mmCIF file with all atom_site columns, C-alpha atoms in Angstrom:
data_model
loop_
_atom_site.group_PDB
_atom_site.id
_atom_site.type_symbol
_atom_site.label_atom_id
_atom_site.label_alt_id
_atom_site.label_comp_id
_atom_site.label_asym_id
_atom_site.label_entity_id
_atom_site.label_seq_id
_atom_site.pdbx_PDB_ins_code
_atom_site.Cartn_x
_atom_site.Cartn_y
_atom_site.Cartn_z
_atom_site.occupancy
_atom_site.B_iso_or_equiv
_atom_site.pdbx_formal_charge
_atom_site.auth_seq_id
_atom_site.auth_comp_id
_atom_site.auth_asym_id
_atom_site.auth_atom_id
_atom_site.pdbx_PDB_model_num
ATOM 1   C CA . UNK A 1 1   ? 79.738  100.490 106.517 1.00 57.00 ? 318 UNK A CA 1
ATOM 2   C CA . UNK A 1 2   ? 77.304  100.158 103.427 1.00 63.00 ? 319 UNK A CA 1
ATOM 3   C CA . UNK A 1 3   ? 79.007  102.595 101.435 1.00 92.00 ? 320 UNK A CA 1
ATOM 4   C CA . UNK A 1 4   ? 82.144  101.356 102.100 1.00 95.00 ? 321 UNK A CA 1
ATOM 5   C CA . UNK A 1 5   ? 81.133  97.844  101.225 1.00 96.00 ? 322 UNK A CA 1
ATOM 6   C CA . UNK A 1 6   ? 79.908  99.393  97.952  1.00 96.00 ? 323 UNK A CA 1
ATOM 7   C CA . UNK A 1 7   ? 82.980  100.755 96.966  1.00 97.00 ? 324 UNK A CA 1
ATOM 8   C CA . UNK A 1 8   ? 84.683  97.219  97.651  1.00 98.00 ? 325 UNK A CA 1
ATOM 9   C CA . UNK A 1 9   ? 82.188  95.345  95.565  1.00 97.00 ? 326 UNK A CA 1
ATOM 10  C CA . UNK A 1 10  ? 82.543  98.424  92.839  1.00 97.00 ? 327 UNK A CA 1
ATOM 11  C CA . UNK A 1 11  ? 86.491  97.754  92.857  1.00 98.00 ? 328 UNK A CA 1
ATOM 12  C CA . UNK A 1 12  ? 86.409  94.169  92.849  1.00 98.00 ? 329 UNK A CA 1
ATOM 13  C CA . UNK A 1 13  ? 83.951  93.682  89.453  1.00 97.00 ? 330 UNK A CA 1
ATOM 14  C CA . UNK A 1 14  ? 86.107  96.570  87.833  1.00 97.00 ? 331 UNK A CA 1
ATOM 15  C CA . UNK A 1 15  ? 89.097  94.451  88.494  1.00 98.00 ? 332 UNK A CA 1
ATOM 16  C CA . UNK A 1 16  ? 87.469  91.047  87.413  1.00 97.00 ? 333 UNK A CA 1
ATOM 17  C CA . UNK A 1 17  ? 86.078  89.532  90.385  1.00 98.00 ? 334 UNK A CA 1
ATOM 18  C CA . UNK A 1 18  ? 83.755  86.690  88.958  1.00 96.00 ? 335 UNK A CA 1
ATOM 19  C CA . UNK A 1 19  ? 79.957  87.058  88.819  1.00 94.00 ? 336 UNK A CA 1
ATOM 20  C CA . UNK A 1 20  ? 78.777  85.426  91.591  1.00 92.00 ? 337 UNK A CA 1
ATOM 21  C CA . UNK A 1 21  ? 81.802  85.698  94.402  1.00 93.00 ? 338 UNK A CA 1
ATOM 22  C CA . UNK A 1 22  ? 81.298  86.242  97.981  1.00 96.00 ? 339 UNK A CA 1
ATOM 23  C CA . UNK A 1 23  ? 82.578  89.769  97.527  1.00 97.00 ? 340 UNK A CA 1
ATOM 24  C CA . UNK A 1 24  ? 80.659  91.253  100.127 1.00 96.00 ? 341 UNK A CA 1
ATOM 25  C CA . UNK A 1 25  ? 81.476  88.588  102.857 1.00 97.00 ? 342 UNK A CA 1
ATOM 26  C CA . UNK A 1 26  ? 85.257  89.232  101.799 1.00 97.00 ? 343 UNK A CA 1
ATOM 27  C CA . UNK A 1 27  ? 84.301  93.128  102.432 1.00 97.00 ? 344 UNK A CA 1
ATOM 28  C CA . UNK A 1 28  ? 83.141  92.480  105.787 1.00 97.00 ? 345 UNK A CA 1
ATOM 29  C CA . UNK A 1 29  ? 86.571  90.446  106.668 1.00 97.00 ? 346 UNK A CA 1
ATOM 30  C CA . UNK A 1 30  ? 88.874  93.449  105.489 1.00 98.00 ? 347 UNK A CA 1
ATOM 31  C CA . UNK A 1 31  ? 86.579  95.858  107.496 1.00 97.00 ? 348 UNK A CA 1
ATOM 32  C CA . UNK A 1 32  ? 86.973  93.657  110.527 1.00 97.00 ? 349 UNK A CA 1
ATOM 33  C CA . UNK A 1 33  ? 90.295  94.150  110.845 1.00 98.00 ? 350 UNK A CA 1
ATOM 34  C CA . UNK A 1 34  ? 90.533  97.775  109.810 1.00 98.00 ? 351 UNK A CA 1
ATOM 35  C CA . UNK A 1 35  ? 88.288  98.087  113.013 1.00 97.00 ? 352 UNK A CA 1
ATOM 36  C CA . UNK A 1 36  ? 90.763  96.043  115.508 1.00 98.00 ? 353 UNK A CA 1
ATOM 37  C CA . UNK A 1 37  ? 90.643  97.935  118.896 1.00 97.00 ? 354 UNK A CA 1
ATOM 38  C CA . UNK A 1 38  ? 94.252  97.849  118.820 1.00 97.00 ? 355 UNK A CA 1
ATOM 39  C CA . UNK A 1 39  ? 94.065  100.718 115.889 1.00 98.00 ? 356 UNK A CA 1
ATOM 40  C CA . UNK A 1 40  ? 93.725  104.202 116.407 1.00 98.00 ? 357 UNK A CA 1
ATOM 41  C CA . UNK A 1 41  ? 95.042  105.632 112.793 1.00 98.00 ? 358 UNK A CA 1
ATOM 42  C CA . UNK A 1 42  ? 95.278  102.869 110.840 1.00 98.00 ? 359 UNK A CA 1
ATOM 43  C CA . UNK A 1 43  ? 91.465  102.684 111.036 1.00 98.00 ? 360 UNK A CA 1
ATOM 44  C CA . UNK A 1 44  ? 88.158  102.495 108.698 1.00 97.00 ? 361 UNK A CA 1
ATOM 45  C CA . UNK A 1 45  ? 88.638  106.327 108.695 1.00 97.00 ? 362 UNK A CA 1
ATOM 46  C CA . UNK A 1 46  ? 91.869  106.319 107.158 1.00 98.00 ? 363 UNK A CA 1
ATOM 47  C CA . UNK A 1 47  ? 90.936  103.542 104.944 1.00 98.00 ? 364 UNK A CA 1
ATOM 48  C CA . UNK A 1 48  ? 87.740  105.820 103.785 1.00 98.00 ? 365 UNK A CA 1
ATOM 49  C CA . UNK A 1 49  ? 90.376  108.931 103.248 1.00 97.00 ? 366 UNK A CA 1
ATOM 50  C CA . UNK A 1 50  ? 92.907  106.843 100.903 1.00 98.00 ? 367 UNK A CA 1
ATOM 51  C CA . UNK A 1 51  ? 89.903  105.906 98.884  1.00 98.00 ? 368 UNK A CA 1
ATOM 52  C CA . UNK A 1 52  ? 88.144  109.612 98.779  1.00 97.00 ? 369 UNK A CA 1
ATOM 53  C CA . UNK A 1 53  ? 92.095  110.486 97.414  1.00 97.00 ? 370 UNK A CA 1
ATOM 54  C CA . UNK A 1 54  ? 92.166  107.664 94.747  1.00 98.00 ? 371 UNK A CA 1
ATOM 55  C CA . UNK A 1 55  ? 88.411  107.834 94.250  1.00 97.00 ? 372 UNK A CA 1
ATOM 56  C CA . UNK A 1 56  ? 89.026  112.040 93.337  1.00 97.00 ? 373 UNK A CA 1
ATOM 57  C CA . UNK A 1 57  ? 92.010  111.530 91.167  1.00 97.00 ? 374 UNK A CA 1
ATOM 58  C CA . UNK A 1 58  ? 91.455  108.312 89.731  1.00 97.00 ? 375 UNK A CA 1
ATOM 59  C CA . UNK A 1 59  ? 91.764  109.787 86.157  1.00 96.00 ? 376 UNK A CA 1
ATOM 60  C CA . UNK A 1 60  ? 95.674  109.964 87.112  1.00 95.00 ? 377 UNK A CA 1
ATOM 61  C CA . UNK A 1 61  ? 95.562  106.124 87.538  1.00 97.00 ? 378 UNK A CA 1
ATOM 62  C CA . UNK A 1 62  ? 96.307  103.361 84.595  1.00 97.00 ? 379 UNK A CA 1
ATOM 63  C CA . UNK A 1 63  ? 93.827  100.921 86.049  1.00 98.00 ? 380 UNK A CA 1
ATOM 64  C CA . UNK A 1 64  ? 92.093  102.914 89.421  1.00 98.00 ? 381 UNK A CA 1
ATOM 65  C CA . UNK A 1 65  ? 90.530  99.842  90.726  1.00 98.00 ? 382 UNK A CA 1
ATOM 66  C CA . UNK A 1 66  ? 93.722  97.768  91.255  1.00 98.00 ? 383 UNK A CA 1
ATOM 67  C CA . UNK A 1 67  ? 94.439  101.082 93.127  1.00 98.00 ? 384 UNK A CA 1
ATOM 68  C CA . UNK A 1 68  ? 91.506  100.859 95.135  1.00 98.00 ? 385 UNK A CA 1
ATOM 69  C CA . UNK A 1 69  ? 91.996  97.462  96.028  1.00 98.00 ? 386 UNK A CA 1
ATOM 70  C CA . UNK A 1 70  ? 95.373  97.925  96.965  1.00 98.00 ? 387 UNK A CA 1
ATOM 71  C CA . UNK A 1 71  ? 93.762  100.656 99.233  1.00 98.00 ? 388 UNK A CA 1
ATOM 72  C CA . UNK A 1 72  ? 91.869  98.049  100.898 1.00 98.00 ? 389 UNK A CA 1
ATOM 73  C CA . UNK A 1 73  ? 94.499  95.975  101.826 1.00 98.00 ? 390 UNK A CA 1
ATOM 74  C CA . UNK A 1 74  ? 97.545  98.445  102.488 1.00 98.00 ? 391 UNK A CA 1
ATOM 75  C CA . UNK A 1 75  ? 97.191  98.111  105.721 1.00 97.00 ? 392 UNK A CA 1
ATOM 76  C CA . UNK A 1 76  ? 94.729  95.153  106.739 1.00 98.00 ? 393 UNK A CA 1
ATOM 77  C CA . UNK A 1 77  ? 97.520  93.325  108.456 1.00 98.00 ? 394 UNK A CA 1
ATOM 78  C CA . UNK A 1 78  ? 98.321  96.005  111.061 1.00 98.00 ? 395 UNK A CA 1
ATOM 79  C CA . UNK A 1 79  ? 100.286 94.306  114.309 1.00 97.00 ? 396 UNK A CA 1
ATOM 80  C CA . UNK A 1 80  ? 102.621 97.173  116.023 1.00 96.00 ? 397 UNK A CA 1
ATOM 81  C CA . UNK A 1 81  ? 104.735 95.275  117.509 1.00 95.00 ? 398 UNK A CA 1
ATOM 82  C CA . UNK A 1 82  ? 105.524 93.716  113.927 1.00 96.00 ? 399 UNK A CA 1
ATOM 83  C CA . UNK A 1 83  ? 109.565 93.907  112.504 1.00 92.00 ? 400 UNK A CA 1
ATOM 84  C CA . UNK A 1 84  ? 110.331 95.998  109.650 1.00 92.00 ? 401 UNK A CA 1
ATOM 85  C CA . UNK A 1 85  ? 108.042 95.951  106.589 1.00 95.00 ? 402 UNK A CA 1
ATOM 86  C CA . UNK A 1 86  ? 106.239 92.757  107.861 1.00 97.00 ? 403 UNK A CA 1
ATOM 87  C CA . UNK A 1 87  ? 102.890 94.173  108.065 1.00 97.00 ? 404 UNK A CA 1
ATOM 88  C CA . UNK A 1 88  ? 103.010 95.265  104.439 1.00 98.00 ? 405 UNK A CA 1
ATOM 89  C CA . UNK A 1 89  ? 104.250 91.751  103.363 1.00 98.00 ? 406 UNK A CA 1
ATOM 90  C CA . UNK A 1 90  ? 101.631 90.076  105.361 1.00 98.00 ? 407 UNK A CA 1
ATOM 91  C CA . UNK A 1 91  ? 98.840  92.447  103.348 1.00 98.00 ? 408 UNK A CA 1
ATOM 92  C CA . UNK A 1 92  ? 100.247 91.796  100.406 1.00 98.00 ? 409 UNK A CA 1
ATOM 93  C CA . UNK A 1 93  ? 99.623  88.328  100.859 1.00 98.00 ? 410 UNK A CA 1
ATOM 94  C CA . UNK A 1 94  ? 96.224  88.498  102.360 1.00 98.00 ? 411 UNK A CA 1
ATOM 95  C CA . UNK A 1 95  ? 95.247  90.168  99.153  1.00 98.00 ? 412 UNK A CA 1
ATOM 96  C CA . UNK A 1 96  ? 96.565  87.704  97.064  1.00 98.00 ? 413 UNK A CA 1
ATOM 97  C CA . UNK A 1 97  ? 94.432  85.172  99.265  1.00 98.00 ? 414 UNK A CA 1
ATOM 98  C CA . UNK A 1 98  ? 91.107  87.448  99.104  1.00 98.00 ? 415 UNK A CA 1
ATOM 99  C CA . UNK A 1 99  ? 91.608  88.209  95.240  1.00 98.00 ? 416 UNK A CA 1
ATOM 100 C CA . UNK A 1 100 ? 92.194  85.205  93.779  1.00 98.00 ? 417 UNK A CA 1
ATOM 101 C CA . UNK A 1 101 ? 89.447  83.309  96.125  1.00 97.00 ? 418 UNK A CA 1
ATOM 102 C CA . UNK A 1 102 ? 87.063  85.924  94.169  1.00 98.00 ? 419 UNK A CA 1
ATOM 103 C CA . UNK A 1 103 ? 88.282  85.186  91.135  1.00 98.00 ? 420 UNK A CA 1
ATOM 104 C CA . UNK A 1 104 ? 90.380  88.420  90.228  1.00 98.00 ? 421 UNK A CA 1
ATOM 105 C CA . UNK A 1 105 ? 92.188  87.542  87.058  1.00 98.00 ? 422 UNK A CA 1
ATOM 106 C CA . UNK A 1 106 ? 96.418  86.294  88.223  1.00 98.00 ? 423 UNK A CA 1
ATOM 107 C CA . UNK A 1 107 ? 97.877  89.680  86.768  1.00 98.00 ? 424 UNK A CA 1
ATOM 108 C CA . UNK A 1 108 ? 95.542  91.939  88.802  1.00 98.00 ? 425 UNK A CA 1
ATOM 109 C CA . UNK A 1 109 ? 96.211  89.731  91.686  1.00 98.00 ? 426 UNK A CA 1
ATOM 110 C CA . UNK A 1 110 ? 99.983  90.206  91.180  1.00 98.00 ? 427 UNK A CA 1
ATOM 111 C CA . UNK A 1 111 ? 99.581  93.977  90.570  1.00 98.00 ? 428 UNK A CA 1
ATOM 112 C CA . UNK A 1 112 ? 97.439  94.994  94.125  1.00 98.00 ? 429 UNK A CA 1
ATOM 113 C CA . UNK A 1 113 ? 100.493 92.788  95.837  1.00 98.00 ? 430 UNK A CA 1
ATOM 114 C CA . UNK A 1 114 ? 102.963 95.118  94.167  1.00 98.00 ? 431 UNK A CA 1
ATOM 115 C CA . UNK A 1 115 ? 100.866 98.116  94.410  1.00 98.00 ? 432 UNK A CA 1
ATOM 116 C CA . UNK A 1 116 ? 100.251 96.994  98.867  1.00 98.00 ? 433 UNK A CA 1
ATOM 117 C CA . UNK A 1 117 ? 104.216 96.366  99.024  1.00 98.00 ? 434 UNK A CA 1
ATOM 118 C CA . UNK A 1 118 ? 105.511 99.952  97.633  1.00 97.00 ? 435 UNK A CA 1
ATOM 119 C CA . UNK A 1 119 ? 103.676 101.346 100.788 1.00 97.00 ? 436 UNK A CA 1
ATOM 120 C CA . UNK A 1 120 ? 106.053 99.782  103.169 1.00 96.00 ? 437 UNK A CA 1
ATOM 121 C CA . UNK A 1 121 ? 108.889 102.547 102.105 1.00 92.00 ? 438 UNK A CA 1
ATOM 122 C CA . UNK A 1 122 ? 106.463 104.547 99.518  1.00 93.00 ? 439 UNK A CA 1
ATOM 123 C CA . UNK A 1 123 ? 109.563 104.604 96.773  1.00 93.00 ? 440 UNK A CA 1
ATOM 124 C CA . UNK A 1 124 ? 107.829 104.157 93.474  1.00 94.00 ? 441 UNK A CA 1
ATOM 125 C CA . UNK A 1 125 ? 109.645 104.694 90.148  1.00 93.00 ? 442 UNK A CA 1
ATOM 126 C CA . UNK A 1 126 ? 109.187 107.471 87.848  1.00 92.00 ? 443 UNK A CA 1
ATOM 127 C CA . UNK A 1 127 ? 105.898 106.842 85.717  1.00 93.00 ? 444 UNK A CA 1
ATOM 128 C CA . UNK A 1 128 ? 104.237 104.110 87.556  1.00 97.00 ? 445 UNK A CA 1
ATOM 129 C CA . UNK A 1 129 ? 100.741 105.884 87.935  1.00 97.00 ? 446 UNK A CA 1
ATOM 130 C CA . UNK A 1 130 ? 98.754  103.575 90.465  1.00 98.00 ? 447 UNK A CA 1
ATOM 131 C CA . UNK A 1 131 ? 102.155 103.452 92.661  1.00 98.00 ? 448 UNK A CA 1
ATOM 132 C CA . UNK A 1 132 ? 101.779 106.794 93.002  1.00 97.00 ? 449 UNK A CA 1
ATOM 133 C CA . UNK A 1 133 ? 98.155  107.779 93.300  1.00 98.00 ? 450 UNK A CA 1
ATOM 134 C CA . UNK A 1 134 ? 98.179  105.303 95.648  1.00 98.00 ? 451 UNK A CA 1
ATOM 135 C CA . UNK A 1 135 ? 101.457 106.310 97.875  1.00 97.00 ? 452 UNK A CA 1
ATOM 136 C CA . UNK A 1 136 ? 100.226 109.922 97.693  1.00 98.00 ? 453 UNK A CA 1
ATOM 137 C CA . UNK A 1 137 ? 96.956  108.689 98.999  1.00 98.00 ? 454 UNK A CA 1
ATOM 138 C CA . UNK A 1 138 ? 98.652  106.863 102.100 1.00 98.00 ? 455 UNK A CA 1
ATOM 139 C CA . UNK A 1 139 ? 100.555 109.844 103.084 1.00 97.00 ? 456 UNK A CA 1
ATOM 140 C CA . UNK A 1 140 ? 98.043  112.558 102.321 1.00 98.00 ? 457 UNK A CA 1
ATOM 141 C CA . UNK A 1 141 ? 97.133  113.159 105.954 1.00 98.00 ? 458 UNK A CA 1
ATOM 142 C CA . UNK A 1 142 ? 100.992 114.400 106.330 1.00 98.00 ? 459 UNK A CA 1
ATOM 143 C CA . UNK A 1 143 ? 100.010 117.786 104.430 1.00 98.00 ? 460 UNK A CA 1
ATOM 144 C CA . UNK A 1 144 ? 96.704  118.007 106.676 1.00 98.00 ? 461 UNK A CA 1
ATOM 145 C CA . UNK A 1 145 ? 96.702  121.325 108.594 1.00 98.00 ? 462 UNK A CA 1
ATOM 146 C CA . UNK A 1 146 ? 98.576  121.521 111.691 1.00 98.00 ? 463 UNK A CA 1
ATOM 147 C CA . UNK A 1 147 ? 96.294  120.259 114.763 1.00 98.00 ? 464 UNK A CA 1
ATOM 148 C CA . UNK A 1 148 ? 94.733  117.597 112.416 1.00 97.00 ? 465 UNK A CA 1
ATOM 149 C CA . UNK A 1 149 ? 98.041  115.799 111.972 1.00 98.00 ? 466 UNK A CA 1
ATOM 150 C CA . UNK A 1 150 ? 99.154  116.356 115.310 1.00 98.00 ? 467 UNK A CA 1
ATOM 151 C CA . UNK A 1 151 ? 95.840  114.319 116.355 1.00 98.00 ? 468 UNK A CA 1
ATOM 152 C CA . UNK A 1 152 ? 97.535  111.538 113.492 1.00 98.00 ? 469 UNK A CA 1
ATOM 153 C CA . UNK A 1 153 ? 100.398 111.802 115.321 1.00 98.00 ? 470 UNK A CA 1
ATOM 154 C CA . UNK A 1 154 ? 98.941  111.536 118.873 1.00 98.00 ? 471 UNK A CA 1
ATOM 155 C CA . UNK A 1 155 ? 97.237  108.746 117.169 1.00 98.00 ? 472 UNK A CA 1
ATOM 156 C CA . UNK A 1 156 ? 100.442 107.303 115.911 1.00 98.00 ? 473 UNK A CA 1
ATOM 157 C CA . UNK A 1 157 ? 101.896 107.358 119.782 1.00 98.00 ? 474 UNK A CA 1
ATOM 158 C CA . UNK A 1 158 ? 98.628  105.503 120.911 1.00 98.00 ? 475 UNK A CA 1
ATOM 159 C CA . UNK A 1 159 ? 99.394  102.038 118.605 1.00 98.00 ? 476 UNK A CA 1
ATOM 160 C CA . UNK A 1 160 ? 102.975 102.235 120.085 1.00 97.00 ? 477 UNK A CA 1
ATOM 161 C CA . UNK A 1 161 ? 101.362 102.669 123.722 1.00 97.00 ? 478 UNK A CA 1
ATOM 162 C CA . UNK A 1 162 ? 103.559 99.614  124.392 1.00 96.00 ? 479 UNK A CA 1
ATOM 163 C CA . UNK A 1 163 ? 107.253 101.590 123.625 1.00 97.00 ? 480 UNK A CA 1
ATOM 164 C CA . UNK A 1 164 ? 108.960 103.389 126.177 1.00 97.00 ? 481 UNK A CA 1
ATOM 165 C CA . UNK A 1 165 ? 109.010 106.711 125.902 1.00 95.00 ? 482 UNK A CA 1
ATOM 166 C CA . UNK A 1 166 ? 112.834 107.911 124.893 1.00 95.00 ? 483 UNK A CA 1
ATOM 167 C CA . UNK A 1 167 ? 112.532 104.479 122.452 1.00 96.00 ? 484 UNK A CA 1
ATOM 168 C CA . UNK A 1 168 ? 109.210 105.886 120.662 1.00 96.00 ? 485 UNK A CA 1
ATOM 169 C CA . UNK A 1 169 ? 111.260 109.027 120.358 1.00 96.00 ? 486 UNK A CA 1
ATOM 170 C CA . UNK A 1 170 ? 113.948 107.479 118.875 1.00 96.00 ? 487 UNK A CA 1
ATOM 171 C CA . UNK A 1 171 ? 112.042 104.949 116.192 1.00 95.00 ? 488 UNK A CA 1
ATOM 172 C CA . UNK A 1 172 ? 109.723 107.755 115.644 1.00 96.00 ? 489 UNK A CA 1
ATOM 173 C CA . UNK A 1 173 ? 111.971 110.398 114.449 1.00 96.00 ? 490 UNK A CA 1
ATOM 174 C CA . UNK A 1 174 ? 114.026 107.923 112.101 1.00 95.00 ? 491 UNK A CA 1
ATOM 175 C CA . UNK A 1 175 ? 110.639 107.671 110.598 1.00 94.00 ? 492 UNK A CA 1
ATOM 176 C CA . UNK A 1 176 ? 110.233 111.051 110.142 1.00 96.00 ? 493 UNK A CA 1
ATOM 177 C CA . UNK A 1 177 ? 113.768 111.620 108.640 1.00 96.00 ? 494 UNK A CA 1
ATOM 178 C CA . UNK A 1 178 ? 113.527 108.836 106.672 1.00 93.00 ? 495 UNK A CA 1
ATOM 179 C CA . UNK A 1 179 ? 109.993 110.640 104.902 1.00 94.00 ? 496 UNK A CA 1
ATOM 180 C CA . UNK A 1 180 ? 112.255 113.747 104.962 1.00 96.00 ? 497 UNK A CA 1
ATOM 181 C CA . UNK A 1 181 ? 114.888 112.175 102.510 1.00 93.00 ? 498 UNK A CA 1
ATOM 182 C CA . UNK A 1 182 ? 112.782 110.961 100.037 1.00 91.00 ? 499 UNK A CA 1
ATOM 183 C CA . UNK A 1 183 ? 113.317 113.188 97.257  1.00 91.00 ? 500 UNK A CA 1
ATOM 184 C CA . UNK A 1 184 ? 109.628 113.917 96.940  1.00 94.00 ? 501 UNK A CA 1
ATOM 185 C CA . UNK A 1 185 ? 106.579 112.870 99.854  1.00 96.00 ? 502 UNK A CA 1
ATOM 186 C CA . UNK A 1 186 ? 103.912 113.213 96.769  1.00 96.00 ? 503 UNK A CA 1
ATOM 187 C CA . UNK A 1 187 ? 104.658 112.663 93.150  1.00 94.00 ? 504 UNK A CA 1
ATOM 188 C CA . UNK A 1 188 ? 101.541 113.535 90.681  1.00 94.00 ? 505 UNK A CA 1
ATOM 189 C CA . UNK A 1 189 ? 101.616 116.864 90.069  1.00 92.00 ? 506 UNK A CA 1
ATOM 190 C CA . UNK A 1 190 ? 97.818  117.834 91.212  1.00 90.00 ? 507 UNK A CA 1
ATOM 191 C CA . UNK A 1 191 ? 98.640  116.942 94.538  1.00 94.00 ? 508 UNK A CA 1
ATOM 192 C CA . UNK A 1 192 ? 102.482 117.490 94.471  1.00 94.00 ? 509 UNK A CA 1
ATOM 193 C CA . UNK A 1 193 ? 102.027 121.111 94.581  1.00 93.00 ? 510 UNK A CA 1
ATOM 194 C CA . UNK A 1 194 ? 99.241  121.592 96.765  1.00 95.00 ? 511 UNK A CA 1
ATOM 195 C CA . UNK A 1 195 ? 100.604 118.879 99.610  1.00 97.00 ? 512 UNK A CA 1
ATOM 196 C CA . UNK A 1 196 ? 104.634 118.874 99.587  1.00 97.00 ? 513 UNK A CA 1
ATOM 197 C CA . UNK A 1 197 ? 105.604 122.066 101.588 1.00 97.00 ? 514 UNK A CA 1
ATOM 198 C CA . UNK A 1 198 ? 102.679 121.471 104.048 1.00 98.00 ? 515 UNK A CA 1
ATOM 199 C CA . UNK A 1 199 ? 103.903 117.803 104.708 1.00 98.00 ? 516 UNK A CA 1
ATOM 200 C CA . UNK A 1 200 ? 107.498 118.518 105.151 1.00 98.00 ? 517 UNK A CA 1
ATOM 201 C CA . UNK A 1 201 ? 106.865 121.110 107.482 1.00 98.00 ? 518 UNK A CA 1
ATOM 202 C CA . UNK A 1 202 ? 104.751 119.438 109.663 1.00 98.00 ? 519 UNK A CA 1
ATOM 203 C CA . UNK A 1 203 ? 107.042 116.730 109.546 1.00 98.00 ? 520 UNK A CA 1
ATOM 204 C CA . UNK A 1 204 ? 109.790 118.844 110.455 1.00 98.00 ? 521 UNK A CA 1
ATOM 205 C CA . UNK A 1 205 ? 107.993 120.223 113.532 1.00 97.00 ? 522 UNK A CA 1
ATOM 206 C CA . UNK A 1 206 ? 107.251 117.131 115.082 1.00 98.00 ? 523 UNK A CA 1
ATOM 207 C CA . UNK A 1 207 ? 110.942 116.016 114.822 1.00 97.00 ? 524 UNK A CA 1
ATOM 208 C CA . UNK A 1 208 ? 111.866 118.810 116.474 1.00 96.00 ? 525 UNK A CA 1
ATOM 209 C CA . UNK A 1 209 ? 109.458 118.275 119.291 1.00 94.00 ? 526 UNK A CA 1
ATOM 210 C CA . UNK A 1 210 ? 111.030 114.901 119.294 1.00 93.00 ? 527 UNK A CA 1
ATOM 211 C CA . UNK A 1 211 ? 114.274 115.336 119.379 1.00 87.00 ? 528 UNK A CA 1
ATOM 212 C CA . UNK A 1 212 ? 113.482 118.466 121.452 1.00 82.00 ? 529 UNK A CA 1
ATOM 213 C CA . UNK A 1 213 ? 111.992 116.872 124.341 1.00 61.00 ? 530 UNK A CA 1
ATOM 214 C CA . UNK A 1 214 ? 114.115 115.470 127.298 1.00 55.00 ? 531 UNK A CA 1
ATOM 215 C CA . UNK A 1 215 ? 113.612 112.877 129.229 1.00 51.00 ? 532 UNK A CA 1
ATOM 216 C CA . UNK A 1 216 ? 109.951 111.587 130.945 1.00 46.00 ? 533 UNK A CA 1
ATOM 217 C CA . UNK A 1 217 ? 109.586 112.610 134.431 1.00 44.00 ? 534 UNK A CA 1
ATOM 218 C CA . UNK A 1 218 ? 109.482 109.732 136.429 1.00 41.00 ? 535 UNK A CA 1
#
């Protein structure tokens, strides 16, 4: 927890915080809810593996610590049962709450909303830098090796423990399909190349297991 409270503090004086602000209580807030028991991906652990991404390849980024605090908030509203890109909305607003009451300048403010909002579909345009050090970040465990993203998967299934079965199924291969359409998963070339044929064919073999698999047994 104290290293990850570091880096927070570290990314919120890069991006302007004022001397002085609470940013360590703030910290302590985000990490609360990263650590709801109703998580089982979207988790400090994930949180820690966007950062070690963004923190690796920063030099890629325009301004790295908007990226980092658009890290931190990504994903600290995080309800399931949630409609359609509400979660990501909702973050984006938190951070605007948590920035500005720390004194992070308006435009940085407005940027980590933007930058929290493109991961809701992860369609960033061609040459915005943090949008996409920061998208490749989010998806990065989609090129890990085969049984570590079927335990993100298995993970995934967990948070929806509240779906029926054939319904998961359904919602969770027009997810998949929809990450297979995207004309690329990861778009700087350092991780582009390593990442994008690893991703899509994990991706590919769990919608097949999906759309595989017949019916639960009673």
């Amino acid at each position: 927890m104290a290293d990850l409270l570091d880096r927070w503090r570290a990314a919120a004086r890069g991006a302007g915080a004022k001397p002085g602000a609470d940013t360590t209580r703030a910290g302590e807030q985000l990490l609360s809810r990263w650590r709801e028991p109703h998580r089982h991906y979207h988790t400090a652990v994930h949180l820690t593996a966007v950062l070690d991404v963004v923190d690796r390849h920063a030099g890629l980024a325009d301004r790295a610590d908007l990226v980092r605090l658009a890290a931190w908030c990504h994903d600290a509203v995080y309800d399931p049962r949630a409609a359609g890109d509400a979660n990501e909305r909702d973050s984006a607003t938190l951070a605007g709450t948590v920035l500005t009451e720390l004194g992070v300048p308006a435009p940085a403010v407005a940027e980590v909303r933007r930058l929290v909002l493109l991961t809701a579909g992860h369609v960033v345009a061609p040459g915005d830098r943090d949008g996409e050090l920061l998208c490749d970040a989010d998806l990065a465990v989609l090129a890990a090796p085969p049984a570590i993203y079927d335990r993100y998967a298995a993970a995934i299934r967990r948070e929806y423990a509240h779906v029926p079965e054939p319904a998961f199924r359904v919602g969770r291969a027009m997810v998949l399909t929809g990450l297979l359409a995207l004309p690329a998963l990861f778009r700087l070339p350092p991780l582009a190349g390593r990442w994008e044929q690893p991703a899509r064919n994990n991706l590919r073999r769990e919608l097949a297991t999906l759309t595989a698999a017949g019916p639960p047994a009673d």
